[in-house]
PDB file of C-alpha atoms in Angstrom:
ATOM      1  CA  SER A   1     114.075 -44.953 -15.879  1.00  0.00           C
ATOM      2  CA  GLN A   2     111.260 -43.870 -18.353  1.00  0.00           C
ATOM      3  CA  THR A   3     110.474 -40.479 -18.577  1.00  0.00           C
ATOM      4  CA  ILE A   4     107.661 -39.391 -20.402  1.00  0.00           C
ATOM      5  CA  HIS A   5     107.597 -36.100 -22.789  1.00  0.00           C
ATOM      6  CA  GLN A   6     103.907 -34.920 -23.121  1.00  0.00           C
ATOM      7  CA  TRP A   7     103.182 -30.837 -24.680  1.00  0.00           C
ATOM      8  CA  PRO A   8     101.538 -28.631 -24.612  1.00  0.00           C
ATOM      9  CA  ALA A   9     100.075 -28.394 -21.396  1.00  0.00           C
ATOM     10  CA  THR A  10      97.346 -26.548 -21.766  1.00  0.00           C
ATOM     11  CA  LEU A  11      95.734 -25.514 -25.354  1.00  0.00           C
ATOM     12  CA  VAL A  12      92.851 -23.976 -26.472  1.00  0.00           C
ATOM     13  CA  GLN A  13      91.568 -24.470 -29.585  1.00  0.00           C
ATOM     14  CA  PRO A  14      88.415 -23.223 -31.727  1.00  0.00           C
ATOM     15  CA  VAL A  15      85.079 -25.905 -32.686  1.00  0.00           C
ATOM     16  CA  GLY A  16      86.620 -27.251 -36.262  1.00  0.00           C
ATOM     17  CA  SER A  17      90.385 -26.529 -35.926  1.00  0.00           C
ATOM     18  CA  PRO A  18      92.997 -29.128 -36.267  1.00  0.00           C
ATOM     19  CA  LEU A  19      94.760 -30.909 -32.995  1.00  0.00           C
ATOM     20  CA  SER A  20      98.282 -32.464 -32.245  1.00  0.00           C
ATOM     21  CA  LEU A  21      99.204 -33.691 -29.121  1.00  0.00           C
ATOM     22  CA  GLU A  22     102.774 -35.185 -28.966  1.00  0.00           C
ATOM     23  CA  CYS A  23     104.613 -37.890 -26.579  1.00  0.00           C
ATOM     24  CA  THR A  24     107.811 -39.147 -26.959  1.00  0.00           C
ATOM     25  CA  VAL A  25     109.628 -41.616 -24.507  1.00  0.00           C
ATOM     26  CA  GLU A  26     112.992 -41.893 -22.558  1.00  0.00           C
ATOM     27  CA  GLY A  27     114.974 -44.622 -20.853  1.00  0.00           C
ATOM     28  CA  THR A  28     112.872 -47.860 -22.782  1.00  0.00           C
ATOM     29  CA  SER A  29     112.478 -49.183 -26.221  1.00  0.00           C
ATOM     30  CA  ASN A  30     109.892 -50.978 -27.702  1.00  0.00           C
ATOM     31  CA  PRO A  31     107.087 -50.050 -25.367  1.00  0.00           C
ATOM     32  CA  ASN A  32     103.466 -50.227 -25.490  1.00  0.00           C
ATOM     33  CA  LEU A  33     102.239 -46.709 -25.659  1.00  0.00           C
ATOM     34  CA  TYR A  34      98.754 -45.567 -24.453  1.00  0.00           C
ATOM     35  CA  TRP A  35      96.517 -41.966 -24.822  1.00  0.00           C
ATOM     36  CA  TYR A  36      94.128 -41.638 -22.220  1.00  0.00           C
ATOM     37  CA  ARG A  37      91.366 -39.013 -21.905  1.00  0.00           C
ATOM     38  CA  GLN A  38      90.071 -37.762 -18.685  1.00  0.00           C
ATOM     39  CA  ALA A  39      86.493 -36.127 -19.202  1.00  0.00           C
ATOM     40  CA  ALA A  40      85.036 -33.340 -16.908  1.00  0.00           C
ATOM     41  CA  GLY A  41      83.464 -35.355 -14.334  1.00  0.00           C
ATOM     42  CA  ARG A  42      84.523 -38.916 -15.458  1.00  0.00           C
ATOM     43  CA  GLY A  43      87.415 -41.004 -15.291  1.00  0.00           C
ATOM     44  CA  LEU A  44      89.783 -42.214 -17.003  1.00  0.00           C
ATOM     45  CA  GLN A  45      89.410 -43.380 -20.034  1.00  0.00           C
ATOM     46  CA  LEU A  46      91.123 -45.426 -22.612  1.00  0.00           C
ATOM     47  CA  LEU A  47      91.492 -43.831 -26.316  1.00  0.00           C
ATOM     48  CA  PHE A  48      94.666 -45.934 -27.699  1.00  0.00           C
ATOM     49  CA  TYR A  49      96.805 -47.956 -27.194  1.00  0.00           C
ATOM     50  CA  SER A  50     100.508 -48.859 -29.553  1.00  0.00           C
ATOM     51  CA  VAL A  51     102.028 -52.539 -28.996  1.00  0.00           C
ATOM     52  CA  GLY A  52     104.428 -50.927 -31.850  1.00  0.00           C
ATOM     53  CA  ILE A  53     105.239 -48.764 -34.381  1.00  0.00           C
ATOM     54  CA  GLY A  54     102.949 -48.179 -36.889  1.00  0.00           C
ATOM     55  CA  GLN A  55     100.612 -50.267 -34.669  1.00  0.00           C
ATOM     56  CA  ILE A  56      97.364 -48.782 -32.676  1.00  0.00           C
ATOM     57  CA  SER A  57      94.486 -50.201 -31.618  1.00  0.00           C
ATOM     58  CA  SER A  58      91.026 -47.946 -30.813  1.00  0.00           C
ATOM     59  CA  GLU A  59      89.173 -48.338 -27.649  1.00  0.00           C
ATOM     60  CA  VAL A  60      86.384 -46.231 -28.122  1.00  0.00           C
ATOM     61  CA  PRO A  61      85.079 -44.521 -31.440  1.00  0.00           C
ATOM     62  CA  GLN A  62      85.413 -41.087 -31.489  1.00  0.00           C
ATOM     63  CA  ASN A  63      86.814 -38.029 -33.525  1.00  0.00           C
ATOM     64  CA  LEU A  64      90.421 -38.720 -32.720  1.00  0.00           C
ATOM     65  CA  SER A  65      92.899 -40.624 -34.232  1.00  0.00           C
ATOM     66  CA  ALA A  66      96.316 -41.939 -32.938  1.00  0.00           C
ATOM     67  CA  SER A  67     100.055 -42.483 -34.794  1.00  0.00           C
ATOM     68  CA  ARG A  68     103.290 -44.093 -33.649  1.00  0.00           C
ATOM     69  CA  PRO A  69     105.788 -42.878 -36.761  1.00  0.00           C
ATOM     70  CA  GLN A  70     108.972 -44.125 -34.599  1.00  0.00           C
ATOM     71  CA  ASP A  71     109.373 -46.588 -31.672  1.00  0.00           C
ATOM     72  CA  ARG A  72     108.829 -43.670 -28.997  1.00  0.00           C
ATOM     73  CA  GLN A  73     106.558 -41.655 -30.138  1.00  0.00           C
ATOM     74  CA  PHE A  74     103.296 -41.330 -29.769  1.00  0.00           C
ATOM     75  CA  ILE A  75     100.907 -38.441 -31.499  1.00  0.00           C
ATOM     76  CA  LEU A  76      97.007 -37.910 -30.942  1.00  0.00           C
ATOM     77  CA  SER A  77      95.580 -36.131 -33.754  1.00  0.00           C
ATOM     78  CA  SER A  78      92.124 -34.709 -35.106  1.00  0.00           C
ATOM     79  CA  LYS A  79      91.210 -33.013 -38.195  1.00  0.00           C
ATOM     80  CA  LYS A  80      88.335 -31.055 -36.573  1.00  0.00           C
ATOM     81  CA  LEU A  81      88.248 -30.604 -33.335  1.00  0.00           C
ATOM     82  CA  LEU A  82      84.281 -30.593 -31.421  1.00  0.00           C
ATOM     83  CA  LEU A  83      83.692 -29.106 -28.470  1.00  0.00           C
ATOM     84  CA  SER A  84      83.235 -32.442 -27.026  1.00  0.00           C
ATOM     85  CA  ASP A  85      86.586 -33.317 -27.299  1.00  0.00           C
ATOM     86  CA  SER A  86      87.538 -30.822 -24.529  1.00  0.00           C
ATOM     87  CA  GLY A  87      89.526 -32.596 -21.662  1.00  0.00           C
ATOM     88  CA  PHE A  88      92.939 -33.816 -19.858  1.00  0.00           C
ATOM     89  CA  TYR A  89      94.421 -35.927 -22.605  1.00  0.00           C
ATOM     90  CA  LEU A  90      97.581 -38.341 -20.577  1.00  0.00           C
ATOM     91  CA  CYS A  91     100.157 -40.180 -22.652  1.00  0.00           C
ATOM     92  CA  ALA A  92     101.210 -42.918 -21.014  1.00  0.00           C
ATOM     93  CA  CYS A  93     104.286 -45.626 -21.362  1.00  0.00           C
ATOM     94  CA  SER A  94     104.159 -49.374 -20.173  1.00  0.00           C
ATOM     95  CA  SER A  95     107.348 -51.639 -19.609  1.00  0.00           C
ATOM     96  CA  GLY A  96     106.070 -54.875 -17.888  1.00  0.00           C
ATOM     97  CA  THR A  97     103.428 -54.047 -15.624  1.00  0.00           C
ATOM     98  CA  LYS A  98     104.321 -50.971 -14.901  1.00  0.00           C
ATOM     99  CA  LEU A  99     102.923 -48.076 -15.788  1.00  0.00           C
ATOM    100  CA  PHE A 100     104.021 -44.257 -16.368  1.00  0.00           C
ATOM    101  CA  PHE A 101     102.463 -41.121 -17.289  1.00  0.00           C
ATOM    102  CA  GLY A 102     103.063 -37.778 -18.522  1.00  0.00           C
ATOM    103  CA  SER A 103     102.292 -35.017 -17.296  1.00  0.00           C
ATOM    104  CA  GLY A 104      98.989 -34.279 -19.369  1.00  0.00           C
ATOM    105  CA  THR A 105      97.348 -31.448 -21.284  1.00  0.00           C
ATOM    106  CA  GLN A 106      94.487 -29.810 -20.695  1.00  0.00           C
ATOM    107  CA  LEU A 107      92.315 -29.073 -24.150  1.00  0.00           C
ATOM    108  CA  SER A 108      89.546 -26.206 -24.349  1.00  0.00           C
ATOM    109  CA  VAL A 109      87.623 -25.849 -27.090  1.00  0.00           C
ATOM    110  CA  LEU A 110      85.741 -23.084 -27.499  1.00  0.00           C
TER     111      LEU A 110
ATOM    112  CA  ALA B   1      86.494 -57.138 -21.112  1.00  0.00           C
ATOM    113  CA  GLN B   2      87.153 -56.090 -17.381  1.00  0.00           C
ATOM    114  CA  SER B   3      85.691 -52.985 -15.962  1.00  0.00           C
ATOM    115  CA  VAL B   4      85.869 -51.544 -12.872  1.00  0.00           C
ATOM    116  CA  SER B   5      84.085 -49.451 -10.795  1.00  0.00           C
ATOM    117  CA  GLN B   6      84.022 -46.671  -8.142  1.00  0.00           C
ATOM    118  CA  HIS B   7      81.256 -45.873  -5.721  1.00  0.00           C
ATOM    119  CA  ASN B   8      82.335 -42.811  -4.318  1.00  0.00           C
ATOM    120  CA  HIS B   9      82.346 -40.069  -6.653  1.00  0.00           C
ATOM    121  CA  HIS B  10      83.095 -37.300  -4.019  1.00  0.00           C
ATOM    122  CA  VAL B  11      84.167 -37.523  -0.427  1.00  0.00           C
ATOM    123  CA  ILE B  12      84.430 -34.900   2.209  1.00  0.00           C
ATOM    124  CA  LEU B  13      85.881 -35.653   5.278  1.00  0.00           C
ATOM    125  CA  SER B  14      87.238 -34.068   8.430  1.00  0.00           C
ATOM    126  CA  GLU B  15      91.171 -33.709   9.432  1.00  0.00           C
ATOM    127  CA  ALA B  16      91.785 -37.091  11.064  1.00  0.00           C
ATOM    128  CA  ALA B  17      88.603 -39.558  10.302  1.00  0.00           C
ATOM    129  CA  SER B  18      89.532 -42.474   8.993  1.00  0.00           C
ATOM    130  CA  LEU B  19      88.788 -43.447   5.181  1.00  0.00           C
ATOM    131  CA  GLU B  20      87.905 -46.358   3.143  1.00  0.00           C
ATOM    132  CA  LEU B  21      87.365 -45.908  -0.607  1.00  0.00           C
ATOM    133  CA  GLY B  22      85.333 -48.885  -2.440  1.00  0.00           C
ATOM    134  CA  CYS B  23      86.976 -50.354  -5.423  1.00  0.00           C
ATOM    135  CA  ASN B  24      85.241 -53.355  -7.039  1.00  0.00           C
ATOM    136  CA  TYR B  25      85.841 -54.909 -10.610  1.00  0.00           C
ATOM    137  CA  SER B  26      84.685 -57.464 -13.064  1.00  0.00           C
ATOM    138  CA  TYR B  27      87.225 -60.270 -14.737  1.00  0.00           C
ATOM    139  CA  GLY B  28      87.247 -63.726 -13.713  1.00  0.00           C
ATOM    140  CA  GLY B  29      90.734 -64.156 -13.720  1.00  0.00           C
ATOM    141  CA  THR B  30      94.179 -63.205 -12.522  1.00  0.00           C
ATOM    142  CA  VAL B  31      94.309 -59.712 -12.243  1.00  0.00           C
ATOM    143  CA  ASN B  32      96.853 -56.666 -11.257  1.00  0.00           C
ATOM    144  CA  LEU B  33      95.184 -53.885  -8.720  1.00  0.00           C
ATOM    145  CA  PHE B  34      96.187 -50.567  -8.626  1.00  0.00           C
ATOM    146  CA  TRP B  35      95.264 -47.009  -7.225  1.00  0.00           C
ATOM    147  CA  TYR B  36      96.483 -44.384  -8.417  1.00  0.00           C
ATOM    148  CA  VAL B  37      96.200 -40.309  -6.844  1.00  0.00           C
ATOM    149  CA  GLN B  38      96.190 -37.593  -8.292  1.00  0.00           C
ATOM    150  CA  TYR B  39      97.186 -34.442  -6.568  1.00  0.00           C
ATOM    151  CA  PRO B  40      95.921 -30.809  -7.610  1.00  0.00           C
ATOM    152  CA  GLY B  41      97.898 -29.802 -10.176  1.00  0.00           C
ATOM    153  CA  GLN B  42     100.125 -32.450 -10.737  1.00  0.00           C
ATOM    154  CA  HIS B  43     100.550 -36.003 -12.655  1.00  0.00           C
ATOM    155  CA  LEU B  44      99.055 -38.937 -11.476  1.00  0.00           C
ATOM    156  CA  GLN B  45     101.179 -41.396  -8.987  1.00  0.00           C
ATOM    157  CA  LEU B  46     101.466 -44.630  -8.450  1.00  0.00           C
ATOM    158  CA  LEU B  47      99.652 -44.742  -4.634  1.00  0.00           C
ATOM    159  CA  LEU B  48     100.172 -48.984  -3.940  1.00  0.00           C
ATOM    160  CA  LYS B  49      99.308 -52.137  -6.122  1.00  0.00           C
ATOM    161  CA  TYR B  50      98.526 -55.502  -5.526  1.00  0.00           C
ATOM    162  CA  PHE B  51     100.526 -58.666  -7.913  1.00  0.00           C
ATOM    163  CA  SER B  52     100.154 -61.440  -5.840  1.00  0.00           C
ATOM    164  CA  GLY B  53     100.884 -62.643  -1.815  1.00  0.00           C
ATOM    165  CA  ASP B  54      99.559 -60.953   1.333  1.00  0.00           C
ATOM    166  CA  PRO B  55      96.191 -59.076  -0.055  1.00  0.00           C
ATOM    167  CA  LEU B  56      96.854 -56.213   2.285  1.00  0.00           C
ATOM    168  CA  VAL B  57      99.202 -54.469   1.024  1.00  0.00           C
ATOM    169  CA  LYS B  58     100.952 -50.777   2.060  1.00  0.00           C
ATOM    170  CA  GLY B  59     101.097 -48.032   0.078  1.00  0.00           C
ATOM    171  CA  ILE B  60     102.954 -44.334   0.102  1.00  0.00           C
ATOM    172  CA  LYS B  61     101.796 -42.121   3.037  1.00  0.00           C
ATOM    173  CA  GLY B  62     100.251 -43.974   5.179  1.00  0.00           C
ATOM    174  CA  PHE B  63      97.876 -45.613   2.788  1.00  0.00           C
ATOM    175  CA  GLU B  64      96.684 -49.142   2.564  1.00  0.00           C
ATOM    176  CA  ALA B  65      94.468 -51.495   0.433  1.00  0.00           C
ATOM    177  CA  GLU B  66      92.949 -55.090   0.538  1.00  0.00           C
ATOM    178  CA  PHE B  67      92.509 -57.461  -2.164  1.00  0.00           C
ATOM    179  CA  ILE B  68      89.263 -59.707  -1.368  1.00  0.00           C
ATOM    180  CA  LYS B  69      89.185 -62.166  -4.346  1.00  0.00           C
ATOM    181  CA  SER B  70      85.536 -63.165  -3.391  1.00  0.00           C
ATOM    182  CA  LYS B  71      84.274 -59.794  -3.492  1.00  0.00           C
ATOM    183  CA  PHE B  72      86.162 -58.574  -6.522  1.00  0.00           C
ATOM    184  CA  SER B  73      86.923 -55.851  -4.342  1.00  0.00           C
ATOM    185  CA  PHE B  74      90.564 -53.814  -3.529  1.00  0.00           C
ATOM    186  CA  ASN B  75      89.087 -50.760  -1.285  1.00  0.00           C
ATOM    187  CA  LEU B  76      91.747 -47.991   0.075  1.00  0.00           C
ATOM    188  CA  ARG B  77      92.257 -47.144   3.306  1.00  0.00           C
ATOM    189  CA  LYS B  78      94.118 -44.719   6.012  1.00  0.00           C
ATOM    190  CA  PRO B  79      93.444 -44.785   9.033  1.00  0.00           C
ATOM    191  CA  SER B  80      93.761 -41.162   9.873  1.00  0.00           C
ATOM    192  CA  VAL B  81      93.546 -38.529   6.580  1.00  0.00           C
ATOM    193  CA  GLN B  82      95.355 -35.317   6.236  1.00  0.00           C
ATOM    194  CA  TRP B  83      94.410 -32.092   4.799  1.00  0.00           C
ATOM    195  CA  SER B  84      97.102 -32.688   2.717  1.00  0.00           C
ATOM    196  CA  ASP B  85      95.134 -36.201   1.235  1.00  0.00           C
ATOM    197  CA  THR B  86      92.761 -33.692  -0.942  1.00  0.00           C
ATOM    198  CA  ALA B  87      92.905 -35.302  -4.506  1.00  0.00           C
ATOM    199  CA  GLU B  88      91.478 -37.351  -6.864  1.00  0.00           C
ATOM    200  CA  TYR B  89      91.836 -41.326  -6.905  1.00  0.00           C
ATOM    201  CA  PHE B  90      91.538 -43.713  -8.842  1.00  0.00           C
ATOM    202  CA  CYS B  91      91.696 -47.675  -9.051  1.00  0.00           C
ATOM    203  CA  ALA B  92      93.185 -49.780 -12.138  1.00  0.00           C
ATOM    204  CA  VAL B  93      93.090 -53.220 -13.022  1.00  0.00           C
ATOM    205  CA  MET B  94      95.871 -54.909 -15.540  1.00  0.00           C
ATOM    206  CA  VAL B  95      94.897 -58.029 -16.424  1.00  0.00           C
ATOM    207  CA  ASN B  96      97.674 -60.439 -16.527  1.00  0.00           C
ATOM    208  CA  ALA B  97      97.282 -60.976 -20.163  1.00  0.00           C
ATOM    209  CA  GLY B  98      98.224 -58.068 -21.211  1.00  0.00           C
ATOM    210  CA  ASN B  99      99.234 -54.392 -19.994  1.00  0.00           C
ATOM    211  CA  MET B 100      96.345 -52.189 -20.562  1.00  0.00           C
ATOM    212  CA  LEU B 101      95.125 -50.475 -17.477  1.00  0.00           C
ATOM    213  CA  THR B 102      91.678 -50.216 -17.166  1.00  0.00           C
ATOM    214  CA  PHE B 103      90.848 -47.619 -14.736  1.00  0.00           C
ATOM    215  CA  GLY B 104      87.768 -46.309 -12.398  1.00  0.00           C
ATOM    216  CA  GLY B 105      85.830 -43.482 -12.545  1.00  0.00           C
ATOM    217  CA  GLY B 106      87.905 -41.649  -9.604  1.00  0.00           C
ATOM    218  CA  THR B 107      87.027 -40.648  -6.339  1.00  0.00           C
ATOM    219  CA  ARG B 108      87.752 -36.947  -5.583  1.00  0.00           C
ATOM    220  CA  LEU B 109      88.182 -36.823  -1.453  1.00  0.00           C
ATOM    221  CA  MET B 110      88.252 -33.627   0.019  1.00  0.00           C
ATOM    222  CA  VAL B 111      89.986 -33.310   3.388  1.00  0.00           C
ATOM    223  CA  LYS B 112      88.115 -30.047   6.098  1.00  0.00           C
ATOM    224  CA  PRO B 113      91.445 -28.895   8.047  1.00  0.00           C
TER     225      PRO B 113
END
C-alpha cells in the first residue's frame, strides 16, 4: 500500500523567508498528487494537484507554487512567505478512488 | 465545480448522546462521497465512503451515513457518541470523472465525559 512521507512536521518561519515542503510517495507509480491547506477555522482547501511529472494545476491564486520533479515527489514552495500562509499543509496521493494523506506540516509564519 | 457544505461548524455533545452531522453537496452527476475524521494530533482517516449500492453506509467505530440523492446529502450519524469521538469531521465529494476530492469546511465535535 501507499506510504506518504511529508516533512517537516512543524515549521516556524519569518515573514519574507522562503519555503520548501517536500512530499514523497512509496508503493505506487504515476499517482495523482495533491497539496491541501487547512487554515485556522477553515476547511481543507485544495492548492495544487498533479497528474504527472512537470504537470501542475493550481486551484487558487496565491503566494505559493508547486513542482513535481520526479514521479513520486511533490514540492510546495514560496519565495517570500506571508503571514496569511500560516496553516496546516497536507500532501495527498490518489490511486483510483483511494486517497492517502501525509502526516501534515504545521507552518507558522511570524 | 462541485462544492460541499457542512453547516455545523462546532458541535458539543455529552457522552451517549446521538450524533448527526450534516453534509450537502452541489453537483448534478455521479459522485463518490466520503467522511474523514481527524483526531487531535493525528492524520486524517477515512471513516466511511459511498460509491454505489445501498445508500446507508456503515463505517468504522459505529458510524454510518446515508446518501439521499434527492437532497444532495450525505449526513453522518452515530447513535451513541463517546468521549473518544472528539475530533474534526470532514465530508468530501469526488466527482466520478476525476480523482479530486472537494472537502467541506469541517465540523469540530467535542464530546463531554
